[in-house]
Amino acid sequence: MPWILRMTLYLTGILIIPYIYCGWRLKNALSFLFPAKARLIKTSIIGWFVFANLLPIILISFYLTGFYDDLFIHSAEFSIWSLLFEYPFWLFLIIIIEILPYFLVSDLLMIIGKRVKSAQMLNWRKWIAIFQIGIFLIYTIFVVFRVYWDTSQIKITSYEIPVKNLPPALEKLNLVLTADIQIDRYTSAAKVARIEEGIRGLNPDLTFFAGDLVTSGTEYIEAGVRVLCNVPPGIGRIACVGDHDYWSNAGRIAQGVRDCGWDFLDNQHKIIEYENYRILVTGVRYVYSKRITPASLRELLSAAPPADLKILLVHQPSQMVIDMATEFGYHLFLAGHTHGGQLVFKPFGMTLTPTQMENSIYTGNHLVDKMNVIVSDGMGMSLVPLRYRAQAEIVKIKLVPRQEN
C-alpha cells in the first residue's frame, strides 16, 4: 500500500473517535441552544463529517479500483481537487485535535455540575454549550489563519553562536542556513520569490542547504536548482543530500547545484580559506534510505583536516551524528528534515508534534556539550500540504567569541 494512502488511513483511524465525539458534542450544544433547528443541525454536522473525510474515501476507492496513480495527488500541477478534498481534510483534522482537550474538560465540568440543583443545571449546560461552540469557532478561524501564514510566509530567525577562540575576522561573517525547500505543486511562485528575497536580504557570506530541494519526482528539480543558483556566492555555498532528494534524483540535483558553483558534500570535507583562517565544513549523508554507519562516520571525522572553525552539515539531526560531532570538537552542527514539527499543537501550553517521536532536537538552537546544534524549520511540507504553528524559516547565524568563566 502506498505511503501516502497508508498514513492518511492511519490518521483517519486514530481520529475517527475524536471526530465523532466532537461532532456529537457540537450537535448537542447547538441543539440545546437552538432546539427548533435540531434536525437541521444534525444533518449539517453529519454532512460536515462526511465532507471532511472525503479524501481517505477517494484514496482507498481509487486504490482498490486500480486508478490510484491517476489521482490528483500525483499530478505535477496544482489541481482544484486539492482545494476541494485535501485542504479540508487536513484543516478539519487540525481543528479537531485542537478543540478535543477543551471539549473533554468542559464535559468533565458538566459531570461535576450534575451535582447542583436542576435550575442551576440548565444554566450550567447553557454556558458549557456556549463555551464549546465558541471554542470551535475560535479555533476554526485561528487554524485557517495560522495555516495560511505559517505555510506561505517566511520568518528570519537569528542566532548568535559563541565559539571558543574565535578569530576576530570570522566575527564579520554572515552565515545562512536553509533546508527543506521542497518545491512541488503546492509551492507558489510568490513563495519561491520570498525564499530568494529572504536569502539575498541577509547578505550571506556562507550559505548552507541541509537537503530536500524537491518533494518528489523530477518535474521540479530545475526550479529548485534555480532557487539555489540564485543565492549570492559569498565565500561559499554548501549543500548535502536530503531524503526527498535521494528518492527523487540525488545525482541530478547534486550536479545541478555544482554547475552553478555550489559544493555538494556527500560524506566529504571542504576547507574554505578566509583571511588566513580555515573553515572546515563536513557534509554527512544521513537519510532514511542510506545512513552513514557509526564506524564510517568516525573514520570520516577522524580524517578531517585541521581548521579554526568546524561545521558539520547533515539532513537529519541524528543523535548519533550529534554525539560524534561533539566528540571530534565541531563548533556548529546544522540540520533540517523536521520542518519544525510541521504540525505543532499546544494544548494548555504543552508542545506536541509527531516529530518529537523521532528527534529529541527538532527545532531551534541547542547547546550540546560545547557545540551548538541548529535545526532549521525549513520551508516545505511532507504528506500534509500545509504547516501549522511551524512557520517556514530561514536561519541567520552570527559568530561571537565565547566568554570563558
GROMACS .gro file of C-alpha atoms in nm:
model
  405
    1MET     CA    1   0.000   0.000   0.000
    2PRO     CA    2   0.144   0.344  -0.096
    3TRP     CA    3   0.286   0.551   0.189
    4ILE     CA    4   0.051   0.850   0.143
    5LEU     CA    5  -0.254   0.623   0.144
    6ARG     CA    6  -0.127   0.423   0.440
    7MET     CA    7  -0.055   0.732   0.651
    8THR     CA    8  -0.385   0.900   0.560
    9LEU     CA    9  -0.583   0.590   0.657
   10TYR     CA   10  -0.376   0.552   0.974
   11LEU     CA   11  -0.453   0.908   1.086
   12THR     CA   12  -0.819   0.870   0.993
   13GLY     CA   13  -0.842   0.553   1.201
   14ILE     CA   14  -0.681   0.720   1.502
   15LEU     CA   15  -0.902   1.028   1.483
   16ILE     CA   16  -1.236   0.871   1.390
   17ILE     CA   17  -1.348   0.853   1.754
   18PRO     CA   18  -1.240   1.213   1.833
   19TYR     CA   19  -1.420   1.323   1.514
   20ILE     CA   20  -1.742   1.151   1.620
   21TYR     CA   21  -1.713   1.272   1.979
   22CYS     CA   22  -1.652   1.637   1.887
   23GLY     CA   23  -1.924   1.630   1.623
   24TRP     CA   24  -2.168   1.477   1.872
   25ARG     CA   25  -2.086   1.733   2.140
   26LEU     CA   26  -2.112   2.019   1.891
   27LYS     CA   27  -2.451   1.888   1.774
   28ASN     CA   28  -2.576   1.865   2.132
   29ALA     CA   29  -2.451   2.214   2.215
   30LEU     CA   30  -2.617   2.372   1.912
   31SER     CA   31  -2.938   2.173   1.960
   32PHE     CA   32  -2.958   2.280   2.325
   33LEU     CA   33  -2.933   2.647   2.230
   34PHE     CA   34  -3.149   2.617   1.917
   35PRO     CA   35  -3.391   2.326   1.978
   36ALA     CA   36  -3.617   2.425   1.687
   37LYS     CA   37  -3.327   2.363   1.446
   38ALA     CA   38  -3.219   2.028   1.594
   39ARG     CA   39  -3.283   1.823   1.279
   40LEU     CA   40  -3.107   2.072   1.052
   41ILE     CA   41  -2.815   2.085   1.295
   42LYS     CA   42  -2.781   1.707   1.298
   43THR     CA   43  -2.790   1.686   0.918
   44SER     CA   44  -2.534   1.965   0.886
   45ILE     CA   45  -2.293   1.804   1.134
   46ILE     CA   46  -2.313   1.468   0.954
   47GLY     CA   47  -2.259   1.643   0.620
   48TRP     CA   48  -1.957   1.825   0.763
   49PHE     CA   49  -1.816   1.498   0.895
   50VAL     CA   50  -1.853   1.322   0.558
   51PHE     CA   51  -1.714   1.617   0.361
   52ALA     CA   52  -1.411   1.646   0.590
   53ASN     CA   53  -1.326   1.282   0.532
   54LEU     CA   54  -1.378   1.254   0.157
   55LEU     CA   55  -1.002   1.240   0.095
   56PRO     CA   56  -0.940   0.897   0.254
   57ILE     CA   57  -1.258   0.766   0.091
   58ILE     CA   58  -1.135   0.882  -0.251
   59LEU     CA   59  -0.783   0.747  -0.194
   60ILE     CA   60  -0.895   0.399  -0.093
   61SER     CA   61  -1.157   0.383  -0.371
   62PHE     CA   62  -0.905   0.468  -0.642
   63TYR     CA   63  -0.652   0.228  -0.491
   64LEU     CA   64  -0.895  -0.064  -0.487
   65THR     CA   65  -1.009   0.003  -0.844
   66GLY     CA   66  -0.654   0.032  -0.980
   67PHE     CA   67  -0.661   0.403  -1.064
   68TYR     CA   68  -0.458   0.529  -0.767
   69ASP     CA   69  -0.167   0.654  -0.980
   70ASP     CA   70  -0.406   0.872  -1.181
   71LEU     CA   71  -0.522   1.068  -0.875
   72PHE     CA   72  -0.477   1.444  -0.846
   73ILE     CA   73  -0.232   1.395  -0.558
   74HIS     CA   74   0.020   1.264  -0.812
   75SER     CA   75  -0.027   1.545  -1.060
   76ALA     CA   76   0.273   1.766  -1.136
   77GLU     CA   77   0.044   2.069  -1.138
   78PHE     CA   78  -0.176   2.206  -0.861
   79SER     CA   79  -0.538   2.097  -0.901
   80ILE     CA   80  -0.873   2.236  -0.790
   81TRP     CA   81  -0.936   1.891  -0.643
   82SER     CA   82  -0.670   1.961  -0.380
   83LEU     CA   83  -0.869   2.264  -0.264
   84LEU     CA   84  -1.187   2.058  -0.251
   85PHE     CA   85  -1.057   1.743  -0.084
   86GLU     CA   86  -0.701   1.772   0.053
   87TYR     CA   87  -0.710   2.103   0.236
   88PRO     CA   88  -1.049   2.047   0.408
   89PHE     CA   89  -0.932   1.707   0.535
   90TRP     CA   90  -0.615   1.843   0.694
   91LEU     CA   91  -0.773   2.165   0.821
   92PHE     CA   92  -1.055   1.980   0.994
   93LEU     CA   93  -0.806   1.729   1.134
   94ILE     CA   94  -0.610   2.013   1.295
   95ILE     CA   95  -0.927   2.176   1.428
   96ILE     CA   96  -1.046   1.851   1.587
   97ILE     CA   97  -0.712   1.790   1.758
   98GLU     CA   98  -0.712   2.147   1.891
   99ILE     CA   99  -1.067   2.151   2.029
  100LEU     CA  100  -1.064   1.796   2.169
  101PRO     CA  101  -0.893   1.878   2.504
  102TYR     CA  102  -1.131   2.169   2.568
  103PHE     CA  103  -1.437   1.957   2.490
  104LEU     CA  104  -1.314   1.685   2.727
  105VAL     CA  105  -1.252   1.933   3.009
  106SER     CA  106  -1.589   2.103   2.958
  107ASP     CA  107  -1.765   1.765   2.965
  108LEU     CA  108  -1.582   1.683   3.287
  109LEU     CA  109  -1.715   2.009   3.430
  110MET     CA  110  -2.060   1.906   3.309
  111ILE     CA  111  -2.034   1.581   3.506
  112ILE     CA  112  -1.930   1.776   3.814
  113GLY     CA  113  -2.212   2.022   3.753
  114LYS     CA  114  -2.474   1.746   3.770
  115ARG     CA  115  -2.444   1.764   4.147
  116VAL     CA  116  -2.605   2.108   4.153
  117LYS     CA  117  -2.979   2.181   4.161
  118SER     CA  118  -3.179   2.129   3.841
  119ALA     CA  119  -3.250   2.501   3.787
  120GLN     CA  120  -2.883   2.580   3.812
  121MET     CA  121  -2.802   2.282   3.591
  122LEU     CA  122  -2.989   2.432   3.296
  123ASN     CA  123  -2.786   2.749   3.325
  124TRP     CA  124  -2.467   2.542   3.362
  125ARG     CA  125  -2.547   2.344   3.045
  126LYS     CA  126  -2.613   2.667   2.859
  127TRP     CA  127  -2.270   2.808   2.941
  128ILE     CA  128  -2.098   2.479   2.857
  129ALA     CA  129  -2.277   2.476   2.520
  130ILE     CA  130  -2.175   2.837   2.450
  131PHE     CA  131  -1.817   2.755   2.552
  132GLN     CA  132  -1.794   2.454   2.317
  133ILE     CA  133  -1.942   2.640   2.021
  134GLY     CA  134  -1.714   2.935   2.093
  135ILE     CA  135  -1.404   2.715   2.110
  136PHE     CA  136  -1.496   2.555   1.778
  137LEU     CA  137  -1.548   2.890   1.607
  138ILE     CA  138  -1.235   3.048   1.755
  139TYR     CA  139  -1.012   2.758   1.655
  140THR     CA  140  -1.164   2.735   1.308
  141ILE     CA  141  -1.072   3.098   1.242
  142PHE     CA  142  -0.734   3.065   1.417
  143VAL     CA  143  -0.634   2.745   1.234
  144VAL     CA  144  -0.723   2.880   0.890
  145PHE     CA  145  -0.523   3.199   0.953
  146ARG     CA  146  -0.221   3.021   1.106
  147VAL     CA  147  -0.210   2.762   0.829
  148TYR     CA  148  -0.207   3.033   0.564
  149TRP     CA  149   0.055   3.239   0.746
  150ASP     CA  150   0.289   2.958   0.851
  151THR     CA  151   0.278   2.792   0.509
  152SER     CA  152   0.315   3.095   0.283
  153GLN     CA  153   0.515   3.346   0.488
  154ILE     CA  154   0.883   3.301   0.576
  155LYS     CA  155   1.037   3.418   0.901
  156ILE     CA  156   1.401   3.505   0.959
  157THR     CA  157   1.543   3.354   1.278
  158SER     CA  158   1.874   3.497   1.403
  159TYR     CA  159   2.119   3.329   1.639
  160GLU     CA  160   2.445   3.446   1.792
  161ILE     CA  161   2.673   3.146   1.835
  162PRO     CA  162   2.959   3.173   2.085
  163VAL     CA  163   3.277   3.000   1.968
  164LYS     CA  164   3.584   2.946   2.183
  165ASN     CA  165   3.899   3.113   2.049
  166LEU     CA  166   3.708   3.257   1.754
  167PRO     CA  167   3.939   3.458   1.523
  168PRO     CA  168   3.817   3.820   1.505
  169ALA     CA  169   3.799   3.801   1.125
  170LEU     CA  170   3.528   3.533   1.144
  171GLU     CA  171   3.302   3.756   1.353
  172LYS     CA  172   3.224   3.954   1.038
  173LEU     CA  173   3.074   3.658   0.853
  174ASN     CA  174   2.704   3.619   0.784
  175LEU     CA  175   2.611   3.251   0.786
  176VAL     CA  176   2.273   3.146   0.644
  177LEU     CA  177   2.107   2.806   0.686
  178THR     CA  178   1.823   2.689   0.464
  179ALA     CA  179   1.662   2.347   0.446
  180ASP     CA  180   1.367   2.155   0.308
  181ILE     CA  181   1.266   2.397   0.035
  182GLN     CA  182   1.078   2.103  -0.119
  183ILE     CA  183   0.945   2.269  -0.430
  184ASP     CA  184   0.637   2.090  -0.560
  185ARG     CA  185   0.289   2.160  -0.697
  186TYR     CA  186   0.193   2.335  -0.372
  187THR     CA  187   0.479   2.587  -0.397
  188SER     CA  188   0.355   2.914  -0.540
  189ALA     CA  189   0.570   3.149  -0.745
  190ALA     CA  190   0.519   3.410  -0.473
  191LYS     CA  191   0.666   3.178  -0.210
  192VAL     CA  192   0.966   3.100  -0.430
  193ALA     CA  193   1.022   3.474  -0.468
  194ARG     CA  194   1.001   3.520  -0.090
  195ILE     CA  195   1.259   3.243  -0.040
  196GLU     CA  196   1.502   3.402  -0.284
  197GLU     CA  197   1.448   3.754  -0.149
  198GLY     CA  198   1.478   3.633   0.210
  199ILE     CA  199   1.817   3.472   0.150
  200ARG     CA  200   1.953   3.760  -0.058
  201GLY     CA  201   1.837   4.011   0.202
  202LEU     CA  202   2.065   3.852   0.462
  203ASN     CA  203   2.377   3.920   0.252
  204PRO     CA  204   2.516   3.571   0.315
  205ASP     CA  205   2.889   3.509   0.316
  206LEU     CA  206   2.843   3.136   0.375
  207THR     CA  207   2.518   2.964   0.278
  208PHE     CA  208   2.427   2.612   0.388
  209PHE     CA  209   2.147   2.397   0.247
  210ALA     CA  210   2.057   2.093   0.459
  211GLY     CA  211   1.880   1.893   0.189
  212ASP     CA  212   1.535   1.824   0.042
  213LEU     CA  213   1.522   2.054  -0.258
  214VAL     CA  214   1.209   1.892  -0.404
  215THR     CA  215   0.933   1.678  -0.255
  216SER     CA  216   0.907   1.400  -0.514
  217GLY     CA  217   0.965   1.317  -0.878
  218THR     CA  218   1.187   1.510  -1.113
  219GLU     CA  219   0.946   1.771  -1.253
  220TYR     CA  220   1.058   2.042  -1.012
  221ILE     CA  221   1.433   1.974  -0.994
  222GLU     CA  222   1.518   2.253  -1.240
  223ALA     CA  223   1.303   2.502  -1.049
  224GLY     CA  224   1.469   2.400  -0.722
  225VAL     CA  225   1.818   2.426  -0.868
  226ARG     CA  226   1.736   2.776  -0.994
  227VAL     CA  227   1.646   2.883  -0.640
  228LEU     CA  228   1.983   2.769  -0.505
  229CYS     CA  229   2.174   2.906  -0.802
  230ASN     CA  230   2.023   3.250  -0.735
  231VAL     CA  231   2.182   3.255  -0.388
  232PRO     CA  232   2.473   3.507  -0.377
  233PRO     CA  233   2.802   3.312  -0.389
  234GLY     CA  234   2.979   3.486  -0.099
  235ILE     CA  235   3.282   3.284   0.006
  236GLY     CA  236   3.097   2.953  -0.014
  237ARG     CA  237   2.767   2.772  -0.076
  238ILE     CA  238   2.747   2.419   0.059
  239ALA     CA  239   2.470   2.158   0.040
  240CYS     CA  240   2.410   1.798   0.147
  241VAL     CA  241   2.157   1.538   0.036
  242GLY     CA  242   1.811   1.504   0.189
  243ASP     CA  243   1.564   1.217   0.196
  244HIS     CA  244   1.344   1.355  -0.081
  245ASP     CA  245   1.649   1.437  -0.293
  246TYR     CA  246   1.755   1.075  -0.264
  247TRP     CA  247   1.408   0.947  -0.359
  248SER     CA  248   1.385   1.195  -0.647
  249ASN     CA  249   1.725   1.201  -0.821
  250ALA     CA  250   2.012   1.293  -0.591
  251GLY     CA  251   2.272   1.277  -0.868
  252ARG     CA  252   2.084   1.520  -1.090
  253ILE     CA  253   2.027   1.761  -0.802
  254ALA     CA  254   2.391   1.745  -0.694
  255GLN     CA  255   2.515   1.807  -1.048
  256GLY     CA  256   2.270   2.092  -1.098
  257VAL     CA  257   2.388   2.289  -0.796
  258ARG     CA  258   2.755   2.208  -0.861
  259ASP     CA  259   2.721   2.352  -1.210
  260CYS     CA  260   2.642   2.693  -1.061
  261GLY     CA  261   2.920   2.687  -0.804
  262TRP     CA  262   2.780   2.505  -0.502
  263ASP     CA  263   2.974   2.239  -0.314
  264PHE     CA  264   2.756   1.931  -0.269
  265LEU     CA  265   2.919   1.727   0.008
  266ASP     CA  266   2.842   1.357   0.036
  267ASN     CA  267   3.044   1.229   0.334
  268GLN     CA  268   3.315   1.476   0.237
  269HIS     CA  269   3.512   1.769   0.379
  270LYS     CA  270   3.551   2.118   0.240
  271ILE     CA  271   3.806   2.376   0.357
  272ILE     CA  272   3.726   2.742   0.298
  273GLU     CA  273   4.013   2.987   0.334
  274TYR     CA  274   3.912   3.327   0.469
  275GLU     CA  275   4.160   3.599   0.570
  276ASN     CA  276   4.428   3.340   0.652
  277TYR     CA  277   4.187   3.131   0.861
  278ARG     CA  278   4.046   2.790   0.777
  279ILE     CA  279   3.678   2.698   0.796
  280LEU     CA  280   3.601   2.326   0.776
  281VAL     CA  281   3.260   2.208   0.657
  282THR     CA  282   3.186   1.837   0.675
  283GLY     CA  283   2.882   1.721   0.478
  284VAL     CA  284   2.733   1.394   0.602
  285ARG     CA  285   2.479   1.172   0.429
  286TYR     CA  286   2.222   1.065   0.686
  287VAL     CA  287   1.888   0.987   0.522
  288TYR     CA  288   1.637   0.707   0.569
  289SER     CA  289   1.750   0.515   0.262
  290LYS     CA  290   2.125   0.545   0.322
  291ARG     CA  291   2.252   0.629   0.668
  292ILE     CA  292   2.620   0.653   0.739
  293THR     CA  293   2.726   0.393   0.995
  294PRO     CA  294   2.892   0.493   1.323
  295ALA     CA  295   3.216   0.331   1.209
  296SER     CA  296   3.215   0.515   0.875
  297LEU     CA  297   3.129   0.844   1.044
  298ARG     CA  298   3.413   0.802   1.292
  299GLU     CA  299   3.651   0.731   1.005
  300LEU     CA  300   3.526   1.039   0.817
  301LEU     CA  301   3.558   1.275   1.113
  302SER     CA  302   3.897   1.133   1.209
  303ALA     CA  303   4.026   1.228   0.865
  304ALA     CA  304   3.903   1.588   0.888
  305PRO     CA  305   4.175   1.846   0.818
  306PRO     CA  306   4.257   2.096   1.094
  307ALA     CA  307   4.063   2.423   1.097
  308ASP     CA  308   3.987   2.730   1.306
  309LEU     CA  309   3.612   2.674   1.275
  310LYS     CA  310   3.450   2.332   1.230
  311ILE     CA  311   3.094   2.296   1.097
  312LEU     CA  312   2.901   1.975   1.031
  313LEU     CA  313   2.613   1.982   0.781
  314VAL     CA  314   2.362   1.696   0.766
  315HIS     CA  315   1.999   1.648   0.673
  316GLN     CA  316   1.862   1.458   0.974
  317PRO     CA  317   1.960   1.574   1.325
  318SER     CA  318   2.056   1.223   1.433
  319GLN     CA  319   2.164   1.192   1.794
  320MET     CA  320   2.443   0.958   1.690
  321VAL     CA  321   2.584   1.217   1.449
  322ILE     CA  322   2.543   1.494   1.707
  323ASP     CA  323   2.728   1.297   1.974
  324MET     CA  324   3.015   1.210   1.745
  325ALA     CA  325   3.045   1.568   1.618
  326THR     CA  326   3.086   1.690   1.976
  327GLU     CA  327   3.347   1.420   2.036
  328PHE     CA  328   3.553   1.548   1.743
  329GLY     CA  329   3.535   1.910   1.851
  330TYR     CA  330   3.294   2.059   1.598
  331HIS     CA  331   3.173   2.406   1.687
  332LEU     CA  332   2.848   2.410   1.491
  333PHE     CA  333   2.601   2.141   1.379
  334LEU     CA  334   2.348   2.234   1.109
  335ALA     CA  335   2.048   2.023   1.007
  336GLY     CA  336   1.694   2.033   0.872
  337HIS     CA  337   1.449   1.748   0.799
  338THR     CA  338   1.199   1.805   1.081
  339HIS     CA  339   1.006   2.104   0.940
  340GLY     CA  340   0.994   2.227   1.298
  341GLY     CA  341   0.726   1.963   1.352
  342GLN     CA  342   0.519   2.097   1.057
  343LEU     CA  343   0.202   2.044   1.261
  344VAL     CA  344   0.252   2.163   1.618
  345PHE     CA  345  -0.017   2.157   1.886
  346LYS     CA  346  -0.008   2.335   2.220
  347PRO     CA  347  -0.292   2.209   2.441
  348PHE     CA  348  -0.292   2.403   2.769
  349GLY     CA  349   0.060   2.529   2.697
  350MET     CA  350   0.220   2.190   2.622
  351THR     CA  351   0.401   2.147   2.289
  352LEU     CA  352   0.312   1.831   2.099
  353THR     CA  353   0.419   1.728   1.750
  354PRO     CA  354   0.472   1.386   1.586
  355THR     CA  355   0.831   1.486   1.509
  356GLN     CA  356   0.916   1.457   1.880
  357MET     CA  357   0.886   1.078   1.849
  358GLU     CA  358   1.181   1.070   1.607
  359ASN     CA  359   1.403   1.363   1.702
  360SER     CA  360   1.465   1.497   2.052
  361ILE     CA  361   1.608   1.811   1.889
  362TYR     CA  362   1.365   1.911   1.615
  363THR     CA  363   1.376   2.290   1.606
  364GLY     CA  364   1.582   2.585   1.723
  365ASN     CA  365   1.930   2.629   1.868
  366HIS     CA  366   2.057   2.394   2.140
  367LEU     CA  367   2.390   2.369   2.320
  368VAL     CA  368   2.514   2.009   2.332
  369ASP     CA  369   2.834   1.991   2.533
  370LYS     CA  370   3.021   2.286   2.376
  371MET     CA  371   2.868   2.253   2.029
  372ASN     CA  372   2.565   2.447   1.908
  373VAL     CA  373   2.305   2.237   1.727
  374ILE     CA  374   2.078   2.436   1.496
  375VAL     CA  375   1.784   2.261   1.330
  376SER     CA  376   1.606   2.471   1.069
  377ASP     CA  377   1.227   2.452   1.042
  378GLY     CA  378   1.272   2.460   0.666
  379MET     CA  379   1.013   2.581   0.418
  380GLY     CA  380   0.837   2.284   0.260
  381MET     CA  381   0.586   2.014   0.350
  382SER     CA  382   0.566   1.634   0.356
  383LEU     CA  383   0.238   1.436   0.340
  384VAL     CA  384   0.037   1.731   0.473
  385PRO     CA  385   0.024   2.019   0.219
  386LEU     CA  386   0.040   2.286   0.488
  387ARG     CA  387   0.219   2.397   0.803
  388TYR     CA  388   0.067   2.486   1.140
  389ARG     CA  389   0.249   2.663   1.423
  390ALA     CA  390   0.576   2.578   1.249
  391GLN     CA  391   0.634   2.873   1.020
  392ALA     CA  392   0.866   2.839   0.723
  393GLU     CA  393   1.204   2.984   0.816
  394ILE     CA  394   1.548   3.092   0.704
  395VAL     CA  395   1.819   3.098   0.973
  396LYS     CA  396   2.082   3.371   1.007
  397ILE     CA  397   2.389   3.292   1.218
  398LYS     CA  398   2.648   3.532   1.362
  399LEU     CA  399   2.958   3.400   1.536
  400VAL     CA  400   3.077   3.569   1.856
  401PRO     CA  401   3.368   3.491   2.092
  402ARG     CA  402   3.278   3.260   2.378
  403GLN     CA  403   3.336   3.422   2.715
  404GLU     CA  404   3.504   3.164   2.936
  405ASN     CA  405   3.430   3.179   3.311
   0.00000   0.00000   0.00000
